[in-house]
XYZ file of C-alpha atoms in Angstrom:
308
model
C 130.664 87.681 135.395
C 131.506 87.392 138.879
C 132.287 91.562 138.952
C 129.140 92.050 137.039
C 127.377 90.237 139.537
C 128.813 92.071 142.684
C 128.560 95.233 141.253
C 124.542 94.440 140.673
C 124.665 93.324 144.182
C 126.214 96.425 145.354
C 123.528 98.708 143.784
C 120.764 96.510 145.343
C 121.738 96.851 148.653
C 122.292 101.025 147.928
C 118.950 101.171 146.050
C 117.202 99.302 149.811
C 119.808 101.896 151.835
C 118.691 105.184 150.052
C 115.248 103.832 149.969
C 115.888 103.318 154.301
C 116.674 106.646 154.395
C 113.580 107.946 153.016
C 111.566 106.780 155.517
C 113.812 107.286 158.383
C 113.886 110.307 157.789
C 110.146 110.577 157.336
C 109.523 109.129 160.608
C 112.037 111.626 162.062
C 110.575 114.770 161.143
C 106.920 113.018 161.616
C 107.836 112.195 164.991
C 110.178 115.068 166.106
C 107.050 117.201 164.852
C 104.429 115.381 167.123
C 107.054 115.463 170.244
C 107.440 119.281 169.540
C 103.805 120.094 170.459
C 103.377 118.333 173.310
C 107.312 119.657 174.357
C 105.612 122.852 173.635
C 102.814 122.391 176.380
C 104.957 121.455 178.943
C 107.489 124.427 178.564
C 104.600 127.045 179.044
C 103.347 125.279 181.895
C 107.048 124.955 183.672
C 108.070 128.395 182.598
C 110.794 129.611 184.936
C 111.309 126.561 187.103
C 113.804 124.160 187.173
C 111.527 121.520 185.085
C 111.542 123.905 182.563
C 115.800 123.133 182.027
C 114.961 119.832 182.264
C 112.406 119.656 179.789
C 114.584 121.401 177.308
C 118.065 119.457 178.152
C 116.097 116.035 177.586
C 113.961 116.870 174.223
C 116.970 119.370 173.076
C 118.513 116.044 170.624
C 115.833 115.138 169.032
C 113.905 118.287 168.095
C 117.529 120.405 167.257
C 116.912 122.582 164.245
C 120.111 120.754 163.352
C 119.086 117.120 163.415
C 115.588 118.807 161.393
C 117.810 119.907 158.573
C 120.081 117.283 158.446
C 116.812 114.724 158.396
C 115.428 116.838 155.244
C 118.966 117.023 153.328
C 119.275 113.154 153.855
C 116.582 113.390 151.666
C 117.812 114.837 149.622
C 121.302 113.369 149.230
C 119.175 109.809 149.472
C 117.897 110.873 145.675
C 120.978 111.878 144.421
C 122.682 108.195 145.524
C 119.654 106.618 143.233
C 120.410 108.200 140.629
C 123.885 108.013 140.786
C 123.228 104.211 141.326
C 121.349 103.948 138.417
C 123.818 105.457 136.141
C 126.702 104.024 137.622
C 127.841 107.147 137.750
C 131.111 108.141 139.128
C 130.533 112.151 140.227
C 127.592 111.053 141.624
C 128.246 108.627 143.704
C 131.577 110.289 144.670
C 129.791 113.545 146.021
C 126.620 111.032 147.389
C 129.810 109.322 149.598
C 131.095 113.063 150.716
C 127.974 114.075 152.116
C 126.836 110.617 153.791
C 130.451 111.192 155.080
C 129.808 115.240 156.348
C 125.946 114.139 158.092
C 127.234 111.484 159.986
C 129.656 113.623 161.623
C 127.518 116.424 161.992
C 125.210 113.821 163.321
C 127.799 112.788 165.883
C 128.743 116.024 166.784
C 125.330 117.418 167.880
C 124.684 114.610 169.321
C 127.749 114.635 171.625
C 127.005 118.311 171.876
C 123.921 118.243 173.002
C 123.884 115.689 175.298
C 123.295 116.163 178.984
C 121.198 113.918 181.449
C 118.748 116.070 183.598
C 118.867 116.499 187.478
C 114.726 116.443 188.038
C 113.116 115.615 191.446
C 110.097 115.073 192.306
C 109.916 117.956 194.695
C 110.186 120.169 191.774
C 107.314 119.580 190.726
C 105.282 121.418 193.642
C 106.696 124.740 191.433
C 103.970 123.781 189.183
C 101.478 125.227 191.757
C 103.199 129.067 191.380
C 101.436 128.749 187.724
C 97.615 127.980 189.239
C 96.339 131.081 189.789
C 96.512 133.013 186.777
C 93.870 130.401 185.141
C 91.114 131.708 183.766
C 92.393 135.325 183.600
C 91.618 137.617 180.529
C 95.232 138.207 180.035
C 96.553 134.419 180.816
C 93.990 132.737 178.259
C 97.269 131.441 176.024
C 98.204 129.514 180.322
C 94.807 128.911 180.404
C 94.548 127.330 177.202
C 97.682 125.493 177.385
C 96.090 124.368 181.150
C 92.810 122.527 179.493
C 95.038 121.150 176.832
C 97.287 119.380 178.804
C 94.638 118.095 181.153
C 92.594 117.041 178.272
C 95.928 114.983 176.374
C 97.696 113.277 179.715
C 94.302 112.644 181.328
C 94.914 114.695 184.034
C 94.008 117.102 186.488
C 95.956 119.633 188.863
C 99.330 119.268 190.264
C 99.078 116.444 192.216
C 95.121 115.839 192.834
C 92.430 117.908 191.616
C 91.803 119.473 194.675
C 95.128 121.658 193.850
C 92.565 123.900 191.963
C 90.297 124.297 194.873
C 93.210 125.518 197.433
C 95.339 127.514 194.705
C 92.854 129.562 193.684
C 89.026 130.941 194.180
C 87.194 128.026 191.838
C 84.655 126.066 193.582
C 85.401 123.062 190.891
C 88.354 122.131 189.029
C 87.971 122.801 185.312
C 85.671 120.985 182.821
C 89.120 119.361 181.468
C 89.682 117.727 183.958
C 86.588 115.224 183.312
C 86.600 112.108 181.543
C 83.556 112.554 179.672
C 83.618 116.466 178.826
C 80.975 118.566 178.231
C 80.097 122.197 179.910
C 79.230 122.190 183.633
C 80.784 118.780 183.606
C 83.264 119.356 186.683
C 80.289 120.416 188.685
C 78.153 117.817 188.132
C 81.227 115.447 188.826
C 81.961 117.847 192.244
C 78.887 117.307 193.337
C 77.788 113.924 192.755
C 80.151 111.660 191.723
C 84.224 112.547 192.260
C 85.405 109.600 189.994
C 83.900 111.112 186.495
C 87.163 113.720 187.377
C 90.978 112.368 186.459
C 92.409 110.900 189.593
C 96.132 111.388 189.007
C 97.876 115.324 189.471
C 99.508 116.638 185.973
C 102.901 116.282 187.985
C 103.683 113.148 187.698
C 102.584 113.179 184.128
C 105.347 115.984 183.341
C 107.962 114.353 185.265
C 107.302 111.073 183.140
C 107.870 113.367 180.054
C 110.840 114.689 181.165
C 112.241 111.774 181.356
C 111.933 110.356 178.760
C 108.401 109.007 176.818
C 107.819 106.520 174.514
C 108.293 109.081 171.163
C 111.655 109.848 172.455
C 113.193 106.457 172.195
C 111.285 106.123 169.034
C 113.358 108.953 167.771
C 116.990 107.616 169.245
C 116.133 104.154 167.701
C 115.639 105.677 164.646
C 118.807 108.025 165.023
C 121.263 105.231 165.695
C 119.540 103.101 162.794
C 120.643 106.398 160.345
C 123.764 106.281 161.930
C 124.561 102.477 161.631
C 122.776 102.479 157.874
C 125.150 105.542 156.747
C 127.940 104.008 157.793
C 126.989 100.933 155.722
C 126.025 102.800 152.427
C 129.597 104.505 152.586
C 130.709 100.848 152.775
C 128.914 99.906 150.184
C 129.669 103.134 148.312
C 133.028 102.827 148.063
C 132.901 99.252 146.855
C 130.992 100.204 144.221
C 133.464 102.822 143.545
C 136.438 101.008 142.873
C 134.805 97.907 141.577
C 132.992 100.317 138.440
C 136.622 102.353 138.200
C 138.768 99.231 137.678
C 135.808 97.146 135.740
C 136.565 100.377 132.837
C 140.080 100.114 133.026
C 140.383 96.412 133.255
C 139.210 95.693 129.263
C 142.373 98.331 128.063
C 144.745 96.417 130.405
C 143.360 92.951 129.095
C 142.470 93.248 125.496
C 145.925 95.633 124.312
C 146.421 96.530 120.189
C 148.341 94.046 118.753
C 151.442 95.471 118.250
C 152.786 95.188 113.928
C 155.270 92.556 113.618
C 158.481 94.646 111.889
C 159.608 91.324 109.857
C 157.256 90.199 107.941
C 158.347 89.799 104.524
C 156.822 86.778 102.961
C 152.976 88.315 103.034
C 153.922 91.809 102.120
C 156.194 90.202 99.034
C 153.627 87.616 98.066
C 151.116 90.805 98.182
C 153.627 92.565 96.030
C 154.254 89.878 93.570
C 150.017 89.338 93.269
C 149.702 93.037 92.361
C 152.403 92.904 89.922
C 151.243 90.157 88.358
C 148.259 91.382 88.197
C 149.835 94.689 86.501
C 151.835 92.762 84.111
C 148.940 90.699 83.101
C 146.752 93.987 82.528
C 149.505 95.555 80.408
C 150.274 91.886 78.319
C 146.544 92.194 77.301
C 146.872 96.050 76.377
C 149.666 94.998 74.139
C 148.170 92.384 72.902
C 145.425 94.493 72.330
C 146.566 96.971 70.257
C 149.417 94.707 68.245
C 146.127 92.846 66.882
C 145.010 95.718 64.080
C 149.284 96.617 62.954
C 149.290 92.691 61.990
C 145.792 92.863 60.663
C 146.738 95.199 58.210
C 150.633 94.231 57.604
C 148.778 90.593 56.384
C 146.455 92.869 54.130
C 148.862 94.913 52.391
C 151.016 91.585 51.668
C 147.915 89.789 49.824
C 147.484 93.100 48.114
C 151.299 94.042 46.692
C 151.123 89.260 45.331
C 147.858 90.233 43.202
């Protein structure tokens, strides 16, 4: 009874861990996709600078293709583990344990291999100004779109201040993406009437803060550590469940062996043989008696006929 309760408890814990694997893997994929969009924008603005290298070093462990593939594979493994736990199948549970072990080793190796502290300074932000003169040119429409998207998303303007657009380009006022309330011609109106309608913070500090780490990156790191701890716990529980199921099947065979037939039991056998012999004798006697009755009757009839 205690063994059945332990197996039931182990199965419930594995159900919860597999559900946790699904949720955390889905969260990792969602947050990684969200970060990848912002990272692509930053890499476009910081191309051929030290900031680009620092951004790659910071976010490569979070959006690395190996990590994405591992999360997708972990969802499938969790489904196999759920089926194996539901059916108490030793083969599926063994495959589940081996897959978790391989995934954990890949995650650990990927984290060690891709981890490197980026070396970036605030003075490196000045190099972003070299990307500003190409804004608005016909063959650099992709760069124009990137600047507008970044300034709108991060609520910034220029590199250090919005006047960088006036210094580095031939523009008389900043782009409309610098306005807090965007509409066509809002930057011109703000330039001549109210500068407070423009974002006062430059995009350089925003990019520097992004490279040093964002809240999304911290969430990904927390999820990665949580998945690793959950995998270790799931492997330990799976081993325990395998041991309980394997020895639970072997125990009844060992505890209740087939009782061998005692070699020396003459009395019951003799009694059985005597009983069968008696019954056989009774049948024979009855048959003989039944066969003898007609002969006696015929002899009596002949004797009476002779006397007459």
